[in-house]
Tab-separated table of C-alpha atoms in Angstrom:
chain	number	residue	atom	x	y	z
A	283	MET	CA	0.000	0.000	0.000
A	284	ASN	CA	1.117	3.515	-0.674
A	285	LYS	CA	1.608	6.162	1.979
A	286	ARG	CA	-1.863	7.693	1.540
A	287	ARG	CA	-3.589	4.348	2.082
A	288	TRP	CA	-1.566	3.668	5.253
A	289	VAL	CA	-2.603	7.085	6.607
A	290	ALA	CA	-6.254	6.316	5.804
A	291	VAL	CA	-6.043	2.912	7.539
A	292	VAL	CA	-4.419	4.402	10.654
A	293	ALA	CA	-7.023	7.189	10.744
A	294	ALA	CA	-9.848	4.651	10.407
A	295	CYS	CA	-8.399	2.511	13.214
A	296	ALA	CA	-8.038	5.580	15.423
A	297	LEU	CA	-11.649	6.573	14.809
A	298	PHE	CA	-12.784	3.004	15.529
A	299	LEU	CA	-10.875	2.918	18.842
A	300	PHE	CA	-12.212	6.363	19.741
A	301	SER	CA	-15.794	5.231	19.087
A	302	LEU	CA	-15.266	2.147	21.295
A	303	VAL	CA	-13.894	4.262	24.152
A	304	THR	CA	-16.702	6.812	23.772
A	305	ALA	CA	-19.343	4.077	23.735
A	306	GLY	CA	-17.782	2.542	26.844
A	307	ILE	CA	-17.839	5.870	28.680
A	308	THR	CA	-21.438	6.510	27.573
A	309	ASN	CA	-22.540	3.056	28.733
A	310	LYS	CA	-20.802	3.572	32.062
A	311	GLU	CA	-22.463	6.961	32.477
A	312	GLU	CA	-25.864	5.524	31.579
A	313	LYS	CA	-25.339	2.616	33.980
A	314	LYS	CA	-24.234	5.029	36.704
A	315	ALA	CA	-27.295	7.248	36.069
A	316	ASN	CA	-29.618	4.231	36.217
A	317	GLU	CA	-28.034	3.026	39.452
A	318	LEU	CA	-28.315	6.522	40.939
A	319	GLY	CA	-31.963	6.700	39.863
A	320	GLN	CA	-32.676	3.350	41.537
A	321	LEU	CA	-30.882	4.485	44.696
A	322	ASN	CA	-32.844	7.756	44.792
A	323	GLU	CA	-36.103	5.872	44.343
A	324	LEU	CA	-35.119	3.574	47.212
A	325	LEU	CA	-34.260	6.560	49.435
A	326	TYR	CA	-37.055	8.940	48.543
A	327	GLY	CA	-39.723	6.828	46.870
A	328	SER	CA	-41.423	7.469	43.541
A	329	ASP	CA	-43.688	10.281	42.410
A	330	THR	CA	-45.670	7.758	40.361
A	331	PRO	CA	-49.157	7.429	41.901
A	332	GLN	CA	-49.396	4.363	44.141
A	333	GLU	CA	-52.777	2.735	44.630
A	334	LYS	CA	-54.076	2.335	48.178
A	335	VAL	CA	-57.179	0.243	48.805
A	336	LEU	CA	-59.777	1.955	51.002
A	337	GLU	CA	-62.571	-0.577	50.537
A	338	LYS	CA	-62.073	-4.108	49.277
A	339	GLY	CA	-64.081	-5.164	46.284
A	340	ASN	CA	-63.984	-6.165	42.631
A	341	ALA	CA	-60.548	-5.217	41.237
A	342	GLY	CA	-62.028	-4.970	37.751
A	343	LYS	CA	-64.497	-2.342	38.891
A	344	LYS	CA	-62.760	0.461	40.792
A	345	ILE	CA	-63.841	3.817	42.196
A	346	VAL	CA	-61.012	6.315	42.649
A	347	LYS	CA	-61.238	8.931	45.383
A	348	LEU	CA	-59.427	12.139	44.485
A	349	GLN	CA	-58.928	15.215	46.626
A	350	ILE	CA	-58.248	18.879	45.909
A	351	ASP	CA	-57.368	20.390	49.273
A	352	GLY	CA	-55.970	23.915	49.271
A	353	THR	CA	-55.277	26.682	46.784
A	354	ILE	CA	-55.001	25.448	43.196
A	355	ALA	CA	-51.501	26.548	42.187
A	356	ASP	CA	-48.295	24.941	40.981
A	357	ASP	CA	-45.350	25.412	43.363
A	358	GLY	CA	-43.005	23.512	41.040
A	359	THR	CA	-42.343	20.574	43.381
A	360	SER	CA	-42.877	16.902	42.630
A	361	SER	CA	-45.264	14.866	44.725
A	362	VAL	CA	-42.392	13.133	46.538
A	363	PHE	CA	-40.946	16.364	47.891
A	364	SER	CA	-44.124	18.383	48.299
A	365	THR	CA	-45.159	19.606	51.727
A	366	ALA	CA	-48.187	21.551	50.477
A	367	SER	CA	-51.700	20.239	51.022
A	368	TYR	CA	-52.382	20.502	47.281
A	369	ASN	CA	-49.707	19.442	44.814
A	370	HIS	CA	-50.584	20.168	41.198
A	371	SER	CA	-47.970	17.886	39.649
A	372	ALA	CA	-49.143	14.927	41.745
A	373	PHE	CA	-52.816	15.601	41.026
A	374	MET	CA	-52.266	15.742	37.264
A	375	LYS	CA	-50.406	12.415	37.435
A	376	GLN	CA	-53.358	10.913	39.287
A	377	LEU	CA	-55.715	12.053	36.537
A	378	ALA	CA	-53.368	10.530	33.955
A	379	ALA	CA	-53.338	7.241	35.901
A	380	ILE	CA	-57.147	7.134	35.842
A	381	LYS	CA	-57.213	7.629	32.071
A	382	LYS	CA	-54.801	4.708	31.601
A	383	ASP	CA	-56.638	2.281	33.896
A	384	PRO	CA	-59.599	0.530	32.194
A	385	ALA	CA	-60.701	-0.874	35.572
A	386	VAL	CA	-61.664	2.603	36.832
A	387	LYS	CA	-65.447	2.861	36.551
A	388	GLY	CA	-66.109	5.877	38.750
A	389	VAL	CA	-64.448	8.906	40.354
A	390	LEU	CA	-65.340	10.689	43.577
A	391	LEU	CA	-63.668	14.105	43.735
A	392	GLU	CA	-63.600	15.731	47.167
A	393	VAL	CA	-63.062	19.496	46.904
A	394	ASN	CA	-61.953	21.801	49.694
A	395	SER	CA	-60.515	24.840	47.938
A	396	PRO	CA	-60.946	28.610	47.614
A	397	GLY	CA	-59.850	28.299	43.969
A	398	GLY	CA	-56.580	29.475	42.545
A	399	SER	CA	-54.652	30.095	39.344
A	400	VAL	CA	-56.556	30.367	36.087
A	401	TYR	CA	-54.237	28.059	34.102
A	402	GLU	CA	-54.021	25.202	36.606
A	403	THR	CA	-57.792	25.325	37.205
A	404	ALA	CA	-58.504	25.067	33.482
A	405	GLU	CA	-55.896	22.294	33.111
A	406	ILE	CA	-57.618	20.178	35.769
A	407	THR	CA	-61.048	20.769	34.235
A	408	ARG	CA	-59.844	19.732	30.790
A	409	GLN	CA	-58.576	16.385	32.087
A	410	LEU	CA	-61.714	15.767	34.179
A	411	ASN	CA	-63.828	16.382	31.086
A	412	ALA	CA	-61.712	13.885	29.129
A	413	ILE	CA	-62.262	11.262	31.846
A	414	LYS	CA	-65.994	11.936	31.828
A	415	LYS	CA	-66.162	11.687	28.016
A	416	SER	CA	-64.501	8.269	28.228
A	417	GLY	CA	-67.595	7.035	30.069
A	418	VAL	CA	-66.354	7.276	33.653
A	419	PRO	CA	-68.892	9.080	35.878
A	420	ILE	CA	-67.556	11.801	38.176
A	421	TYR	CA	-69.274	12.784	41.426
A	422	VAL	CA	-68.089	15.778	43.455
A	423	ALA	CA	-68.355	16.155	47.220
A	424	MET	CA	-67.748	19.708	48.392
A	425	GLU	CA	-66.346	20.008	51.893
A	426	ASN	CA	-65.670	23.276	53.792
A	427	GLN	CA	-65.462	25.326	50.634
A	428	ALA	CA	-65.481	24.968	46.883
A	429	ALA	CA	-65.363	28.593	45.821
A	430	SER	CA	-64.374	30.212	42.541
A	431	GLY	CA	-61.823	27.816	40.953
A	432	GLY	CA	-63.019	25.173	43.429
A	433	TYR	CA	-66.443	25.466	41.830
A	434	TYR	CA	-64.956	25.723	38.319
A	435	VAL	CA	-63.398	22.228	38.576
A	436	SER	CA	-66.634	20.858	40.073
A	437	ALA	CA	-69.131	22.278	37.602
A	438	GLY	CA	-68.793	19.575	34.959
A	439	ALA	CA	-69.383	16.638	37.314
A	440	ASP	CA	-72.285	14.253	36.800
A	441	LYS	CA	-73.502	15.076	40.289
A	442	ILE	CA	-72.441	17.609	42.910
A	443	PHE	CA	-72.938	17.154	46.654
A	444	ALA	CA	-72.439	19.861	49.269
A	445	SER	CA	-73.238	20.099	52.942
A	446	ASP	CA	-75.480	22.859	54.266
A	447	GLU	CA	-72.333	24.404	55.752
A	448	THR	CA	-70.269	24.348	52.549
A	449	MET	CA	-69.227	27.735	51.170
A	450	THR	CA	-69.352	27.736	47.388
A	451	GLY	CA	-70.050	30.081	44.500
A	452	SER	CA	-67.765	33.136	44.187
A	453	ILE	CA	-68.046	32.562	40.445
A	454	GLY	CA	-65.850	35.119	38.778
A	455	VAL	CA	-62.335	36.413	38.261
A	456	ILE	CA	-60.191	38.680	40.410
A	457	MET	CA	-56.934	40.511	39.699
A	458	SER	CA	-55.613	42.068	42.888
A	459	ASN	CA	-53.250	45.018	42.847
A	460	VAL	CA	-51.984	47.642	45.283
A	461	ASN	CA	-51.111	51.091	43.969
A	462	TYR	CA	-48.758	53.114	46.156
A	463	SER	CA	-47.832	55.836	43.663
A	464	GLY	CA	-49.454	58.479	45.905
A	465	LEU	CA	-47.242	57.469	48.816
A	466	LEU	CA	-44.133	57.555	46.601
A	467	GLU	CA	-45.047	61.058	45.484
A	468	LYS	CA	-45.272	62.219	49.099
A	469	LEU	CA	-41.836	60.715	49.739
A	470	GLY	CA	-40.396	62.474	46.704
A	471	ILE	CA	-39.882	59.234	44.775
A	472	SER	CA	-40.835	59.193	41.103
A	473	ASP	CA	-41.218	56.357	38.596
A	474	ALA	CA	-38.440	56.488	35.991
A	475	THR	CA	-39.483	53.468	33.908
A	476	ILE	CA	-38.514	53.571	30.221
A	477	LYS	CA	-40.985	51.661	28.053
A	478	SER	CA	-41.752	51.048	24.401
A	479	GLY	CA	-45.458	51.713	24.778
A	480	ALA	CA	-47.895	53.331	27.184
A	481	LEU	CA	-49.243	49.962	28.365
A	482	LYS	CA	-45.957	48.078	28.641
A	483	ASP	CA	-45.984	48.467	32.447
A	484	ILE	CA	-49.726	47.996	32.818
A	485	GLY	CA	-50.652	47.133	36.395
A	486	SER	CA	-47.595	48.862	37.823
A	487	SER	CA	-47.931	49.859	41.463
A	488	MET	CA	-45.506	52.754	41.039
A	489	ARG	CA	-47.560	55.030	38.793
A	490	PRO	CA	-51.208	56.145	38.820
A	491	GLN	CA	-53.543	53.819	36.946
A	492	THR	CA	-54.913	55.407	33.777
A	493	GLU	CA	-58.356	54.936	32.260
A	494	GLU	CA	-56.738	53.023	29.407
A	495	ASP	CA	-55.069	50.704	31.953
A	496	LYS	CA	-58.427	50.005	33.577
A	497	LYS	CA	-60.080	49.377	30.224
A	498	VAL	CA	-57.463	46.850	29.090
A	499	LEU	CA	-57.298	45.009	32.435
A	500	GLN	CA	-61.087	44.872	32.683
A	501	ALA	CA	-61.296	43.404	29.165
A	502	PHE	CA	-58.713	40.782	30.157
A	503	VAL	CA	-60.650	39.813	33.290
A	504	ASP	CA	-63.946	39.814	31.370
A	505	SER	CA	-62.487	37.363	28.850
A	506	SER	CA	-61.572	34.910	31.639
A	507	TYR	CA	-64.996	35.483	33.211
A	508	LYS	CA	-66.743	34.520	29.946
A	509	ARG	CA	-64.872	31.208	29.933
A	510	PHE	CA	-65.886	30.598	33.553
A	511	VAL	CA	-69.547	31.315	32.757
A	512	LYS	CA	-69.426	28.947	29.783
A	513	VAL	CA	-67.925	26.152	31.902
A	514	VAL	CA	-70.707	26.517	34.481
A	515	ALA	CA	-73.422	26.811	31.818
A	516	ASN	CA	-72.260	23.628	30.073
A	517	GLY	CA	-71.741	21.699	33.285
A	518	ARG	CA	-75.010	22.693	34.947
A	519	HIS	CA	-77.128	22.732	31.758
A	520	MET	CA	-78.049	26.387	32.215
A	521	SER	CA	-78.106	29.298	29.816
A	522	GLU	CA	-75.243	31.772	30.126
A	523	ASP	CA	-77.749	34.447	31.139
A	524	GLN	CA	-78.936	32.241	34.011
A	525	VAL	CA	-75.352	31.736	35.151
A	526	ARG	CA	-74.522	35.446	35.020
A	527	LYS	CA	-77.378	36.190	37.418
A	528	LEU	CA	-75.658	33.902	39.940
A	529	ALA	CA	-72.089	34.757	39.001
A	530	ASP	CA	-71.525	38.244	40.382
A	531	GLY	CA	-68.906	36.923	42.803
A	532	ARG	CA	-71.272	36.283	45.709
A	533	ILE	CA	-70.913	33.198	47.886
A	534	TYR	CA	-73.586	30.615	48.749
A	535	ASP	CA	-73.946	27.993	51.429
A	536	GLY	CA	-74.868	24.489	50.327
A	537	ALA	CA	-78.613	25.018	50.740
A	538	GLN	CA	-78.545	28.250	48.730
A	539	ALA	CA	-76.406	26.628	46.040
A	540	LYS	CA	-78.882	23.756	45.719
A	541	GLU	CA	-81.809	26.172	45.506
A	542	ASN	CA	-80.043	28.009	42.673
A	543	GLY	CA	-79.085	24.856	40.778
A	544	LEU	CA	-75.360	25.018	41.464
A	545	VAL	CA	-75.346	21.711	43.370
A	546	ASP	CA	-77.586	18.666	43.089
A	547	GLN	CA	-77.866	17.268	46.577
A	548	ILE	CA	-77.111	18.058	50.207
A	549	GLY	CA	-74.728	15.462	51.576
A	550	TYR	CA	-71.254	14.589	52.775
A	551	PRO	CA	-68.493	12.626	50.980
A	552	ASP	CA	-69.632	9.250	52.372
A	553	GLN	CA	-73.152	9.933	51.084
A	554	ALA	CA	-71.789	10.973	47.700
A	555	LEU	CA	-69.812	7.721	47.502
A	556	LYS	CA	-72.878	5.696	48.443
A	557	ALA	CA	-74.924	7.443	45.734
A	558	LEU	CA	-72.175	6.886	43.139
A	559	LYS	CA	-72.185	3.152	43.851
A	560	LYS	CA	-75.960	2.848	43.767
A	561	GLU	CA	-76.738	5.117	40.813
A	562	GLN	CA	-73.882	4.002	38.558
A	563	GLY	CA	-74.137	0.249	39.180
A	564	LEU	CA	-70.900	0.114	41.145
A	565	THR	CA	-72.047	-1.838	44.196
A	566	GLY	CA	-69.196	-4.128	45.225
A	567	ALA	CA	-66.570	-1.974	43.515
A	568	ARG	CA	-63.120	-1.607	45.024
A	569	VAL	CA	-62.544	1.914	46.360
A	570	VAL	CA	-59.004	3.225	46.051
A	571	GLU	CA	-57.033	6.430	46.400
A	572	TYR	CA	-53.571	7.388	45.192
A	573	THR	CA	-50.546	8.143	47.347
A	574	ASN	CA	-47.221	9.539	46.170
A	575	GLY	CA	-45.212	6.534	47.376
A	576	ASN	CA	-42.600	8.562	49.246
A	577	THR	CA	-40.549	7.173	52.144
A	578	ALA	CA	-40.061	8.406	55.710
A	579	PHE	CA	-36.477	9.345	54.783
A	580	VAL	CA	-37.605	12.089	52.382
A	581	ASN	CA	-39.309	13.924	55.257
A	582	SER	CA	-36.349	13.645	57.597
A	583	TRP	CA	-33.850	16.475	58.054
A	584	LEU	CA	-31.071	14.457	56.401
A	585	GLY	CA	-33.248	13.276	53.504
A	586	SER	CA	-34.601	16.754	52.836
A	587	ASN	CA	-31.155	18.352	52.786
A	588	LEU	CA	-29.608	15.559	50.714
A	589	ALA	CA	-32.359	15.843	48.098
A	590	GLU	CA	-31.820	19.596	47.951
A	591	LEU	CA	-28.041	19.144	47.459
A	592	GLN	CA	-28.718	16.692	44.622
A	593	GLY	CA	-31.018	19.175	42.930
A	594	LEU	CA	-33.948	16.778	43.235
A	595	LYS	CA	-35.817	19.017	45.644
A	596	PRO	CA	-36.077	22.769	45.085
A	597	SER	CA	-35.024	25.033	47.926
A	598	GLN	CA	-37.659	26.893	49.928
A	599	GLU	CA	-36.617	30.077	48.120
A	600	LYS	CA	-37.287	28.458	44.727
A	601	VAL	CA	-40.610	27.041	45.903
A	602	MET	CA	-41.693	30.468	47.091
A	603	GLN	CA	-40.534	32.046	43.840
A	604	GLN	CA	-42.496	29.497	41.795
A	605	LEU	CA	-45.589	30.023	43.925
A	606	ILE	CA	-45.339	33.804	43.621
A	607	GLU	CA	-44.954	33.511	39.849
A	608	SER	CA	-48.020	31.257	39.771
A	609	VAL	CA	-50.338	33.562	41.717
A	610	GLY	CA	-48.778	36.912	40.786
A	611	THR	CA	-47.612	39.892	42.829
A	612	PRO	CA	-48.803	43.490	43.264
A	613	GLN	CA	-46.162	44.426	40.670
A	614	ALA	CA	-47.286	41.672	38.278
A	615	PRO	CA	-50.930	40.863	39.086
A	616	LYS	CA	-52.579	37.821	37.547
A	617	ALA	CA	-56.191	36.958	36.905
A	618	MET	CA	-57.307	34.333	39.433
A	619	TYR	CA	-60.304	32.073	39.910
A	620	LEU	CA	-59.992	32.741	43.624
A	621	TYR	CA	-62.400	33.710	46.404
A	622	GLY	CA	-61.544	37.378	46.988
A	623	GLY	CA	-62.549	37.472	50.633
A	624	GLU	CA	-59.458	35.621	51.828
């Protein structure tokens, strides 16, 4: 062989050896990552929903109990590391698990919430509607409160139960803001914001609100309100005009809500479950709920700090930042399906 061919052969051999070494390193890294993943799952548990049997019965005919307890917002944590009463990531995974399980024949959703973020509320409702369209009946049992977004997620259920003491309603949208421009003026502090357009800093707390600001923000809130009214109208088989008469933001107790057609029956969760079994032919069904499958270690001081060092668990500062971004601030207000009396 001539010199050029020898060079080509040597280059080819070098590339071949390099590819073998690279593949070996990649395989080792993948193996190491898999082993680390298995170790983390052993230490902390899994955020995959784990089924827990509440009432024994036919495994091929299951009723799933779900719960929304607290403000509907996404704090950015997984179910394993969440300390909040409501965890959006975990709840969405539970809804996904229901859609994948052909043995689920009924859902009982217990709601105890003042509402929350517009996006997360709509996201839940979309998935509940998909479950309902698949032929799985959904009954809702309202507890202490199911106001604003708490009612939004309930409205499409096949049947809604509430106790006489339940606080519900508050159908509408709120965008809270605090304007302290007058105070700044008294202190001799002026807003020096540079902006490309008059409305670029709309909602700012540092300058007086203009009529144009109010007009734009009101139109934004009204748009969200129209969607809320439509959800209630479709779910409760009312006209939008009928809903608007009830949807001026006022609250109702369970008896008032029933009288106005916002709930179907006065009762508690156990009565709602009993009705679901009887009315949907689910007598003898197995009743289950989902848990996040975490371990005791994850809640210990050592486990919590180790998870944070590994980047598996966000710090408290990051959780707070995510929560603030989800619900908005006086400087960046957001439209909320939230009871405004809190």
